[in-house]
PDB file of C-alpha atoms in Angstrom:
ATOM      1  CA  MET A 107       6.718 -19.374   0.212  1.00 54.00           C
ATOM      2  CA  SER A 108       3.386 -21.115  -0.675  1.00 56.00           C
ATOM      3  CA  ASP A 109       0.776 -18.942  -2.838  1.00 65.00           C
ATOM      4  CA  THR A 110      -2.810 -19.114  -0.894  1.00 66.00           C
ATOM      5  CA  ARG A 111      -4.132 -16.101  -2.526  1.00 73.00           C
ATOM      6  CA  GLN A 112      -7.865 -16.279  -3.324  1.00 76.00           C
ATOM      7  CA  ARG A 113      -8.813 -15.917  -7.098  1.00 83.00           C
ATOM      8  CA  PRO A 114     -10.164 -12.451  -8.039  1.00 86.00           C
ATOM      9  CA  ALA A 115     -13.528 -12.079  -8.907  1.00 86.00           C
ATOM     10  CA  THR A 116     -15.707  -9.243 -10.118  1.00 91.00           C
ATOM     11  CA  GLU A 117     -18.130  -7.834  -7.706  1.00 95.00           C
ATOM     12  CA  HIS A 118     -20.760  -4.979  -7.608  1.00 95.00           C
ATOM     13  CA  ALA A 119     -19.691  -2.982  -4.741  1.00 96.00           C
ATOM     14  CA  THR A 120     -21.855  -0.146  -3.145  1.00 97.00           C
ATOM     15  CA  ILE A 121     -20.662   3.188  -1.831  1.00 97.00           C
ATOM     16  CA  VAL A 122     -21.407   3.236   1.947  1.00 97.00           C
ATOM     17  CA  ALA A 123     -19.576   6.520   2.662  1.00 97.00           C
ATOM     18  CA  ASN A 124     -17.236   8.832   0.988  1.00 97.00           C
ATOM     19  CA  GLU A 125     -15.654  11.434   2.694  1.00 96.00           C
ATOM     20  CA  ARG A 126     -12.564  14.030   2.687  1.00 95.00           C
ATOM     21  CA  VAL A 127     -10.009  13.109   5.100  1.00 94.00           C
ATOM     22  CA  ALA A 128      -7.434  15.708   4.339  1.00 93.00           C
ATOM     23  CA  GLU A 129      -6.558  18.355   1.509  1.00 92.00           C
ATOM     24  CA  GLY A 130      -6.841  16.331  -1.609  1.00 93.00           C
ATOM     25  CA  VAL A 131      -7.495  12.856   0.094  1.00 95.00           C
ATOM     26  CA  GLY A 132     -10.526  10.926   0.665  1.00 96.00           C
ATOM     27  CA  MET A 133     -11.784   7.521   2.120  1.00 96.00           C
ATOM     28  CA  VAL A 134     -14.373   5.745   0.474  1.00 97.00           C
ATOM     29  CA  VAL A 135     -16.108   2.547   2.145  1.00 98.00           C
ATOM     30  CA  LEU A 136     -17.634  -0.176  -0.178  1.00 97.00           C
ATOM     31  CA  ASP A 137     -20.047  -2.790   0.612  1.00 97.00           C
ATOM     32  CA  ALA A 138     -18.289  -5.718  -1.027  1.00 97.00           C
ATOM     33  CA  PRO A 139     -18.693  -8.754   1.271  1.00 96.00           C
ATOM     34  CA  ARG A 140     -16.926 -11.149  -1.172  1.00 96.00           C
ATOM     35  CA  THR A 141     -13.720  -9.126  -1.549  1.00 96.00           C
ATOM     36  CA  ALA A 142     -13.588  -8.114   1.947  1.00 96.00           C
ATOM     37  CA  ALA A 143     -13.837 -11.560   3.351  1.00 95.00           C
ATOM     38  CA  ALA A 144     -11.026 -12.749   0.753  1.00 95.00           C
ATOM     39  CA  ILE A 145      -8.642  -9.851   0.914  1.00 96.00           C
ATOM     40  CA  ALA A 146      -5.217 -10.091   2.452  1.00 96.00           C
ATOM     41  CA  PRO A 147      -3.174  -7.262   3.715  1.00 96.00           C
ATOM     42  CA  GLY A 148      -1.369  -5.231   1.092  1.00 96.00           C
ATOM     43  CA  GLN A 149      -3.448  -6.626  -1.834  1.00 95.00           C
ATOM     44  CA  PHE A 150      -5.561  -4.073  -3.990  1.00 94.00           C
ATOM     45  CA  VAL A 151      -8.963  -3.900  -5.960  1.00 95.00           C
ATOM     46  CA  HIS A 152      -9.295  -2.358  -9.573  1.00 93.00           C
ATOM     47  CA  LEU A 153     -12.566   0.054  -9.630  1.00 92.00           C
ATOM     48  CA  ARG A 154     -14.627   0.871 -12.718  1.00 90.00           C
ATOM     49  CA  ILE A 155     -15.569   4.431 -11.307  1.00 86.00           C
ATOM     50  CA  ALA A 156     -17.964   5.224 -13.904  1.00 79.00           C
ATOM     51  CA  GLU A 157     -19.347   4.450 -17.297  1.00 77.00           C
ATOM     52  CA  GLY A 158     -18.130   6.189 -20.470  1.00 73.00           C
ATOM     53  CA  ALA A 159     -14.877   6.226 -22.647  1.00 68.00           C
ATOM     54  CA  ASP A 160     -12.686   8.042 -20.036  1.00 72.00           C
ATOM     55  CA  PHE A 161     -13.337   5.063 -17.604  1.00 74.00           C
ATOM     56  CA  ILE A 162     -12.960   2.024 -19.973  1.00 75.00           C
ATOM     57  CA  LEU A 163      -9.837   1.067 -17.930  1.00 79.00           C
ATOM     58  CA  ARG A 164     -10.342   0.517 -14.260  1.00 83.00           C
ATOM     59  CA  ARG A 165      -8.396   2.227 -11.560  1.00 88.00           C
ATOM     60  CA  PRO A 166      -6.039   0.429  -8.866  1.00 91.00           C
ATOM     61  CA  PHE A 167      -6.682   1.051  -5.293  1.00 94.00           C
ATOM     62  CA  SER A 168      -4.858  -0.084  -2.230  1.00 94.00           C
ATOM     63  CA  VAL A 169      -7.270  -1.460   0.543  1.00 96.00           C
ATOM     64  CA  TYR A 170      -6.838   0.161   3.837  1.00 97.00           C
ATOM     65  CA  ARG A 171      -9.053  -1.886   6.134  1.00 96.00           C
ATOM     66  CA  ALA A 172     -11.614  -4.714   5.423  1.00 96.00           C
ATOM     67  CA  GLU A 173     -14.233  -5.484   7.942  1.00 94.00           C
ATOM     68  CA  ALA A 174     -17.881  -6.762   8.262  1.00 94.00           C
ATOM     69  CA  GLY A 175     -18.057  -7.097   4.573  1.00 96.00           C
ATOM     70  CA  ARG A 176     -16.775  -3.716   3.799  1.00 97.00           C
ATOM     71  CA  LEU A 177     -13.490  -2.159   2.426  1.00 97.00           C
ATOM     72  CA  GLU A 178     -12.213   0.821   3.265  1.00 97.00           C
ATOM     73  CA  ILE A 179      -9.908   2.710   0.749  1.00 97.00           C
ATOM     74  CA  LEU A 180      -7.845   5.767   1.179  1.00 96.00           C
ATOM     75  CA  TYR A 181      -7.344   7.933  -2.346  1.00 95.00           C
ATOM     76  CA  GLN A 182      -5.657  11.010  -3.417  1.00 94.00           C
ATOM     77  CA  VAL A 183      -7.290  12.924  -6.085  1.00 94.00           C
ATOM     78  CA  VAL A 184      -4.773  12.925  -8.846  1.00 89.00           C
ATOM     79  CA  GLY A 185      -6.793  12.876 -12.058  1.00 87.00           C
ATOM     80  CA  ARG A 186     -10.094  12.673 -13.839  1.00 87.00           C
ATOM     81  CA  GLY A 187     -10.939   9.175 -12.493  1.00 88.00           C
ATOM     82  CA  THR A 188     -10.359  10.170  -8.611  1.00 91.00           C
ATOM     83  CA  ARG A 189     -12.022  13.399  -9.004  1.00 92.00           C
ATOM     84  CA  VAL A 190     -15.195  11.561 -10.069  1.00 92.00           C
ATOM     85  CA  LEU A 191     -14.770   9.159  -7.511  1.00 94.00           C
ATOM     86  CA  ALA A 192     -14.420  11.809  -4.876  1.00 95.00           C
ATOM     87  CA  GLU A 193     -17.924  13.111  -5.835  1.00 94.00           C
ATOM     88  CA  ALA A 194     -19.417   9.979  -5.555  1.00 94.00           C
ATOM     89  CA  ALA A 195     -22.447   9.685  -3.292  1.00 96.00           C
ATOM     90  CA  PRO A 196     -23.580   6.849  -1.088  1.00 97.00           C
ATOM     91  CA  GLY A 197     -25.656   4.554  -2.929  1.00 96.00           C
ATOM     92  CA  VAL A 198     -23.694   4.357  -5.963  1.00 95.00           C
ATOM     93  CA  VAL A 199     -22.694   1.008  -7.623  1.00 94.00           C
ATOM     94  CA  MET A 200     -19.174   0.425  -8.997  1.00 93.00           C
ATOM     95  CA  ASP A 201     -17.928  -2.677 -10.737  1.00 92.00           C
ATOM     96  CA  LEU A 202     -14.658  -4.107  -8.750  1.00 94.00           C
ATOM     97  CA  ILE A 203     -12.414  -6.981  -9.299  1.00 93.00           C
ATOM     98  CA  GLY A 204     -10.468  -8.298  -6.452  1.00 91.00           C
ATOM     99  CA  PRO A 205      -8.646  -9.358  -4.404  1.00 95.00           C
ATOM    100  CA  LEU A 206      -5.663  -8.519  -6.612  1.00 94.00           C
ATOM    101  CA  GLY A 207      -1.919  -9.160  -6.372  1.00 92.00           C
ATOM    102  CA  ARG A 208       0.544 -10.182  -3.671  1.00 93.00           C
ATOM    103  CA  GLY A 209       0.547  -8.462  -0.376  1.00 95.00           C
ATOM    104  CA  TRP A 210       2.700  -8.181   2.839  1.00 96.00           C
ATOM    105  CA  TRP A 211       3.796 -11.417   4.530  1.00 96.00           C
ATOM    106  CA  VAL A 212       4.972 -12.055   8.169  1.00 96.00           C
ATOM    107  CA  PRO A 213       8.082 -14.203   8.094  1.00 94.00           C
ATOM    108  CA  GLU A 214       8.260 -17.114  10.656  1.00 93.00           C
ATOM    109  CA  GLY A 215       9.576 -15.849  14.201  1.00 94.00           C
ATOM    110  CA  VAL A 216       8.938 -12.237  13.842  1.00 96.00           C
ATOM    111  CA  ALA A 217       8.570 -10.526  17.181  1.00 97.00           C
ATOM    112  CA  HIS A 218       8.864  -6.783  16.183  1.00 97.00           C
ATOM    113  CA  ALA A 219       8.137  -5.050  13.124  1.00 98.00           C
ATOM    114  CA  LEU A 220       9.078  -1.447  11.811  1.00 98.00           C
ATOM    115  CA  VAL A 221       6.215  -0.147   9.600  1.00 97.00           C
ATOM    116  CA  VAL A 222       7.380   3.043   7.561  1.00 97.00           C
ATOM    117  CA  ALA A 223       4.552   4.831   5.878  1.00 96.00           C
ATOM    118  CA  GLY A 224       4.999   8.223   3.863  1.00 95.00           C
ATOM    119  CA  GLY A 225       1.975  10.224   2.599  1.00 93.00           C
ATOM    120  CA  LEU A 226      -0.431   8.165   0.865  1.00 94.00           C
ATOM    121  CA  GLY A 227       1.832   4.917   1.926  1.00 94.00           C
ATOM    122  CA  ALA A 228      -0.463   4.787   4.519  1.00 95.00           C
ATOM    123  CA  ALA A 229      -3.204   3.434   2.465  1.00 94.00           C
ATOM    124  CA  PRO A 230      -1.903  -0.352   2.460  1.00 95.00           C
ATOM    125  CA  MET A 231      -1.051  -0.127   5.912  1.00 96.00           C
ATOM    126  CA  GLY A 232      -4.326  -0.398   7.905  1.00 96.00           C
ATOM    127  CA  MET A 233      -4.549  -4.149   7.471  1.00 96.00           C
ATOM    128  CA  LEU A 234      -1.095  -4.963   8.290  1.00 97.00           C
ATOM    129  CA  VAL A 235      -0.744  -3.344  11.342  1.00 97.00           C
ATOM    130  CA  GLU A 236      -4.106  -4.785  12.419  1.00 97.00           C
ATOM    131  CA  GLU A 237      -2.680  -8.379  11.233  1.00 97.00           C
ATOM    132  CA  LEU A 238       0.561  -7.700  13.062  1.00 97.00           C
ATOM    133  CA  ALA A 239      -1.314  -6.941  16.328  1.00 96.00           C
ATOM    134  CA  ARG A 240      -3.357 -10.047  15.761  1.00 96.00           C
ATOM    135  CA  LEU A 241      -0.543 -12.048  15.448  1.00 96.00           C
ATOM    136  CA  GLY A 242       1.018 -10.686  18.653  1.00 96.00           C
ATOM    137  CA  VAL A 243       3.940  -8.894  16.792  1.00 97.00           C
ATOM    138  CA  ALA A 244       5.191  -5.645  18.723  1.00 97.00           C
ATOM    139  CA  THR A 245       4.987  -2.794  15.689  1.00 97.00           C
ATOM    140  CA  THR A 246       6.833   0.552  15.749  1.00 96.00           C
ATOM    141  CA  LEU A 247       5.593   2.688  13.028  1.00 96.00           C
ATOM    142  CA  ALA A 248       7.522   5.758  11.509  1.00 96.00           C
ATOM    143  CA  HIS A 249       4.908   7.828   9.855  1.00 96.00           C
ATOM    144  CA  GLY A 250       5.792  10.820   7.625  1.00 96.00           C
ATOM    145  CA  ALA A 251       3.988  13.540   5.828  1.00 95.00           C
ATOM    146  CA  PRO A 252       4.274  17.176   4.660  1.00 95.00           C
ATOM    147  CA  THR A 253       2.119  18.485   7.594  1.00 95.00           C
ATOM    148  CA  ALA A 254       0.327  17.320  10.578  1.00 95.00           C
ATOM    149  CA  ASP A 255      -3.252  17.196   8.621  1.00 93.00           C
ATOM    150  CA  ARG A 256      -1.617  14.783   6.124  1.00 94.00           C
ATOM    151  CA  LEU A 257      -0.824  12.250   8.564  1.00 95.00           C
ATOM    152  CA  LEU A 258      -3.485   9.779   7.647  1.00 93.00           C
ATOM    153  CA  ALA A 259      -5.164   7.122   9.710  1.00 92.00           C
ATOM    154  CA  ARG A 260      -3.124   8.494  12.660  1.00 92.00           C
ATOM    155  CA  ASP A 261      -5.881   7.197  15.114  1.00 92.00           C
ATOM    156  CA  LEU A 262      -5.554   3.509  13.798  1.00 94.00           C
ATOM    157  CA  PHE A 263      -2.218   3.561  14.017  1.00 94.00           C
ATOM    158  CA  GLU A 264      -1.808   4.919  17.427  1.00 93.00           C
ATOM    159  CA  ALA A 265      -4.339   2.675  18.727  1.00 94.00           C
ATOM    160  CA  THR A 266      -2.636  -0.564  17.310  1.00 95.00           C
ATOM    161  CA  CYS A 267       0.949   0.209  17.237  1.00 96.00           C
ATOM    162  CA  ARG A 268       3.192  -0.341  20.243  1.00 94.00           C
ATOM    163  CA  ARG A 269       5.113   2.667  19.492  1.00 94.00           C
ATOM    164  CA  THR A 270       4.699   5.510  16.815  1.00 95.00           C
ATOM    165  CA  GLU A 271       7.255   8.289  15.536  1.00 95.00           C
ATOM    166  CA  VAL A 272       6.193  10.966  13.414  1.00 96.00           C
ATOM    167  CA  ALA A 273       8.135  13.285  11.100  1.00 96.00           C
ATOM    168  CA  THR A 274       6.398  16.381   9.038  1.00 96.00           C
ATOM    169  CA  ASP A 275       8.052  18.524   6.491  1.00 95.00           C
ATOM    170  CA  ASP A 276       7.188  21.523   8.083  1.00 95.00           C
ATOM    171  CA  GLY A 277       7.550  20.546  11.748  1.00 95.00           C
ATOM    172  CA  SER A 278       3.919  20.821  12.533  1.00 96.00           C
ATOM    173  CA  ALA A 279       3.942  17.317  14.312  1.00 95.00           C
ATOM    174  CA  GLY A 280       6.862  15.331  15.585  1.00 95.00           C
ATOM    175  CA  THR A 281      10.318  15.786  14.050  1.00 95.00           C
ATOM    176  CA  CYS A 282      10.829  18.352  11.398  1.00 96.00           C
ATOM    177  CA  GLY A 283      11.825  16.887   8.137  1.00 95.00           C
ATOM    178  CA  PHE A 284      11.662  13.769   6.296  1.00 95.00           C
ATOM    179  CA  VAL A 285      10.495  10.224   7.954  1.00 96.00           C
ATOM    180  CA  THR A 286      13.772   8.734   6.583  1.00 96.00           C
ATOM    181  CA  ALA A 287      15.440  10.898   9.402  1.00 93.00           C
ATOM    182  CA  LEU A 288      13.846   8.725  11.882  1.00 95.00           C
ATOM    183  CA  THR A 289      14.113   5.239  10.148  1.00 96.00           C
ATOM    184  CA  ASP A 290      17.736   4.704  10.346  1.00 93.00           C
ATOM    185  CA  GLY A 291      17.910   5.283  14.246  1.00 93.00           C
ATOM    186  CA  LEU A 292      14.987   3.270  14.791  1.00 95.00           C
ATOM    187  CA  MET A 293      16.457   0.264  12.832  1.00 95.00           C
ATOM    188  CA  ARG A 294      19.743   0.451  14.526  1.00 91.00           C
ATOM    189  CA  LYS A 295      18.405   0.866  18.181  1.00 89.00           C
ATOM    190  CA  ALA A 296      15.150  -0.907  18.324  1.00 87.00           C
ATOM    191  CA  ARG A 297      16.634  -3.825  15.664  1.00 93.00           C
ATOM    192  CA  PRO A 298      13.356  -4.984  14.546  1.00 97.00           C
ATOM    193  CA  ASP A 299      12.917  -8.181  12.619  1.00 97.00           C
ATOM    194  CA  VAL A 300      11.359  -6.868   9.508  1.00 98.00           C
ATOM    195  CA  VAL A 301      10.826  -3.673   7.599  1.00 98.00           C
ATOM    196  CA  TYR A 302       7.616  -2.886   5.973  1.00 98.00           C
ATOM    197  CA  VAL A 303       7.618   0.235   3.857  1.00 97.00           C
ATOM    198  CA  CYS A 304       5.047   2.264   1.299  1.00 96.00           C
ATOM    199  CA  GLY A 305       5.287   5.738   0.053  1.00 94.00           C
ATOM    200  CA  PRO A 306       7.135   7.830  -2.359  1.00 93.00           C
ATOM    201  CA  GLU A 307       9.779   6.065  -4.432  1.00 92.00           C
ATOM    202  CA  PRO A 308      12.675   8.192  -3.082  1.00 93.00           C
ATOM    203  CA  MET A 309      11.641   7.712   0.498  1.00 94.00           C
ATOM    204  CA  GLN A 310      11.476   4.023  -0.379  1.00 94.00           C
ATOM    205  CA  ARG A 311      14.824   3.791  -1.799  1.00 94.00           C
ATOM    206  CA  ILE A 312      16.515   5.327   1.385  1.00 96.00           C
ATOM    207  CA  VAL A 313      14.529   3.001   3.828  1.00 96.00           C
ATOM    208  CA  VAL A 314      15.396  -0.043   1.724  1.00 96.00           C
ATOM    209  CA  ALA A 315      19.212   1.011   1.791  1.00 95.00           C
ATOM    210  CA  GLN A 316      19.051   1.546   5.509  1.00 96.00           C
ATOM    211  CA  ALA A 317      17.471  -1.913   6.130  1.00 96.00           C
ATOM    212  CA  ALA A 318      20.204  -3.503   3.769  1.00 95.00           C
ATOM    213  CA  ALA A 319      22.998  -1.660   5.699  1.00 95.00           C
ATOM    214  CA  ALA A 320      21.436  -2.874   9.186  1.00 95.00           C
ATOM    215  CA  GLY A 321      20.943  -6.538   7.863  1.00 95.00           C
ATOM    216  CA  ILE A 322      17.175  -6.152   8.306  1.00 97.00           C
ATOM    217  CA  PRO A 323      14.691  -7.968   5.794  1.00 97.00           C
ATOM    218  CA  CYS A 324      12.522  -5.348   4.210  1.00 97.00           C
ATOM    219  CA  GLN A 325       9.304  -5.431   2.019  1.00 97.00           C
ATOM    220  CA  VAL A 326       8.314  -2.709  -0.427  1.00 96.00           C
ATOM    221  CA  SER A 327       4.797  -1.953  -1.826  1.00 95.00           C
ATOM    222  CA  LEU A 328       5.607  -0.463  -5.397  1.00 91.00           C
ATOM    223  CA  GLU A 329       3.258   1.959  -7.057  1.00 82.00           C
ATOM    224  CA  ARG A 330       3.003   1.413 -10.865  1.00 78.00           C
ATOM    225  CA  LEU A 331       0.464   2.107 -13.677  1.00 77.00           C
ATOM    226  CA  MET A 332      -1.716  -0.877 -13.840  1.00 72.00           C
ATOM    227  CA  ALA A 333      -3.965  -0.862 -16.783  1.00 74.00           C
ATOM    228  CA  CYS A 334      -5.394  -4.480 -16.549  1.00 72.00           C
ATOM    229  CA  GLY A 335      -4.729  -5.389 -13.006  1.00 70.00           C
ATOM    230  CA  VAL A 336      -4.282  -9.318 -13.841  1.00 73.00           C
ATOM    231  CA  GLY A 337      -0.895  -9.369 -15.666  1.00 71.00           C
ATOM    232  CA  ALA A 338      -2.041  -9.234 -19.213  1.00 74.00           C
ATOM    233  CA  CYS A 339      -0.641  -5.687 -20.325  1.00 77.00           C
ATOM    234  CA  LEU A 340       2.699  -5.672 -19.008  1.00 77.00           C
ATOM    235  CA  SER A 341       2.288  -1.791 -18.084  1.00 79.00           C
ATOM    236  CA  CYS A 342       3.574  -2.302 -14.528  1.00 79.00           C
ATOM    237  CA  VAL A 343       6.767  -4.038 -15.075  1.00 85.00           C
ATOM    238  CA  VAL A 344       9.287  -4.058 -12.237  1.00 87.00           C
ATOM    239  CA  THR A 345      12.788  -4.933 -12.669  1.00 90.00           C
ATOM    240  CA  THR A 346      14.186  -7.454 -10.200  1.00 91.00           C
ATOM    241  CA  VAL A 347      17.220  -9.604  -9.902  1.00 89.00           C
ATOM    242  CA  ASN A 348      15.177 -12.697 -10.969  1.00 88.00           C
ATOM    243  CA  GLY A 349      14.093 -10.623 -14.311  1.00 88.00           C
ATOM    244  CA  ARG A 350      11.079  -8.408 -15.000  1.00 90.00           C
ATOM    245  CA  LYS A 351       7.910  -8.936 -12.974  1.00 89.00           C
ATOM    246  CA  ARG A 352       4.441  -7.485 -12.919  1.00 86.00           C
ATOM    247  CA  ALA A 353       3.602  -5.510  -9.858  1.00 82.00           C
ATOM    248  CA  CYS A 354       0.008  -6.373 -10.594  1.00 81.00           C
ATOM    249  CA  VAL A 355       0.337 -10.223  -9.829  1.00 85.00           C
ATOM    250  CA  ASP A 356       3.933 -10.558  -8.612  1.00 88.00           C
ATOM    251  CA  GLY A 357       3.508  -7.611  -6.230  1.00 85.00           C
ATOM    252  CA  PRO A 358       2.821  -4.873  -5.528  1.00 93.00           C
ATOM    253  CA  VAL A 359       4.548  -6.002  -2.595  1.00 95.00           C
ATOM    254  CA  PHE A 360       8.057  -7.295  -3.185  1.00 94.00           C
ATOM    255  CA  ASP A 361      10.905  -8.398  -1.059  1.00 95.00           C
ATOM    256  CA  ALA A 362      13.151  -5.174  -1.217  1.00 95.00           C
ATOM    257  CA  ALA A 363      16.535  -7.250  -1.948  1.00 94.00           C
ATOM    258  CA  GLU A 364      14.695  -8.578  -4.957  1.00 93.00           C
ATOM    259  CA  VAL A 365      13.904  -5.043  -6.631  1.00 92.00           C
ATOM    260  CA  LEU A 366      16.534  -3.207  -8.823  1.00 91.00           C
ATOM    261  CA  TRP A 367      15.708   0.543  -8.639  1.00 83.00           C
ATOM    262  CA  ASP A 368      18.490   1.493 -11.445  1.00 75.00           C
ATOM    263  CA  PRO A 369      17.371   0.450 -14.947  1.00 66.00           C
ATOM    264  CA  SER A 370      20.727   0.388 -15.945  1.00 68.00           C
ATOM    265  CA  GLU A 371      20.912  -2.874 -13.746  1.00 67.00           C
ATOM    266  CA  ASP A 372      18.148  -4.682 -15.885  1.00 66.00           C
ATOM    267  CA  PRO A 373      19.586  -8.096 -16.405  1.00 62.00           C
ATOM    268  CA  GLU A 374      17.239  -8.112 -19.700  1.00 68.00           C
ATOM    269  CA  ALA A 375      18.142  -4.977 -20.937  1.00 63.00           C
ATOM    270  CA  GLY A 376      19.479  -5.241 -24.833  1.00 56.00           C
ATOM    271  CA  GLU A 377      17.916  -8.471 -25.489  1.00 53.00           C
TER     272      GLU A 377
END
């Protein structure tokens, strides 16, 4: 597979909108025309949210959509950086590096894709489902969340995907339970050509195992701490069958068959 990624660069991105979309989750829209024109589905950006000692390191964010010179980013408020981001008003300018990493790819001959999004795992899926639709790929979405109001990006998914199946932990929408209760049946009955998954790691591991058992290629977007975002600090190492790789430059999207989830399988352990 050839690497056609655009080289990352720094850009000053201006906040156009910043709104709460669910409990503890926001959507920020940034005017960043260079990055928006260059970014591919599944890639990410690194944002310096504010000045000061607490913000020397940028924070990595998946890009949900890129359109008309703007980036749309779904984020969860989990620490000081995202709390400050949640309070940032339109007009604030942030330092951004992007596009970064390797995103989703569509193998040749794919006619039907299963996209699995759990919780904030919806964040890198907007561009993907739009790209699949543009390529004429029929997409089934398995969408999971704790409650109905945490089913992020539901409108876009329902408008873009051929079929959507929903699961919530409390049963307030769709099937009561985890999204993994849906995915095994969808793989066995609908027989997609490829599976794309993002969400909590336990969910990812189950979906990856289901895809392997069904003999379906699977891609997974991994969340790791990324201090530098450009492969220098090694804070985001992923253990794979081909050795240790850096999620920020070799991922965050990996062929699921390549990932070794159990550290005891690390071929470089003990060296």
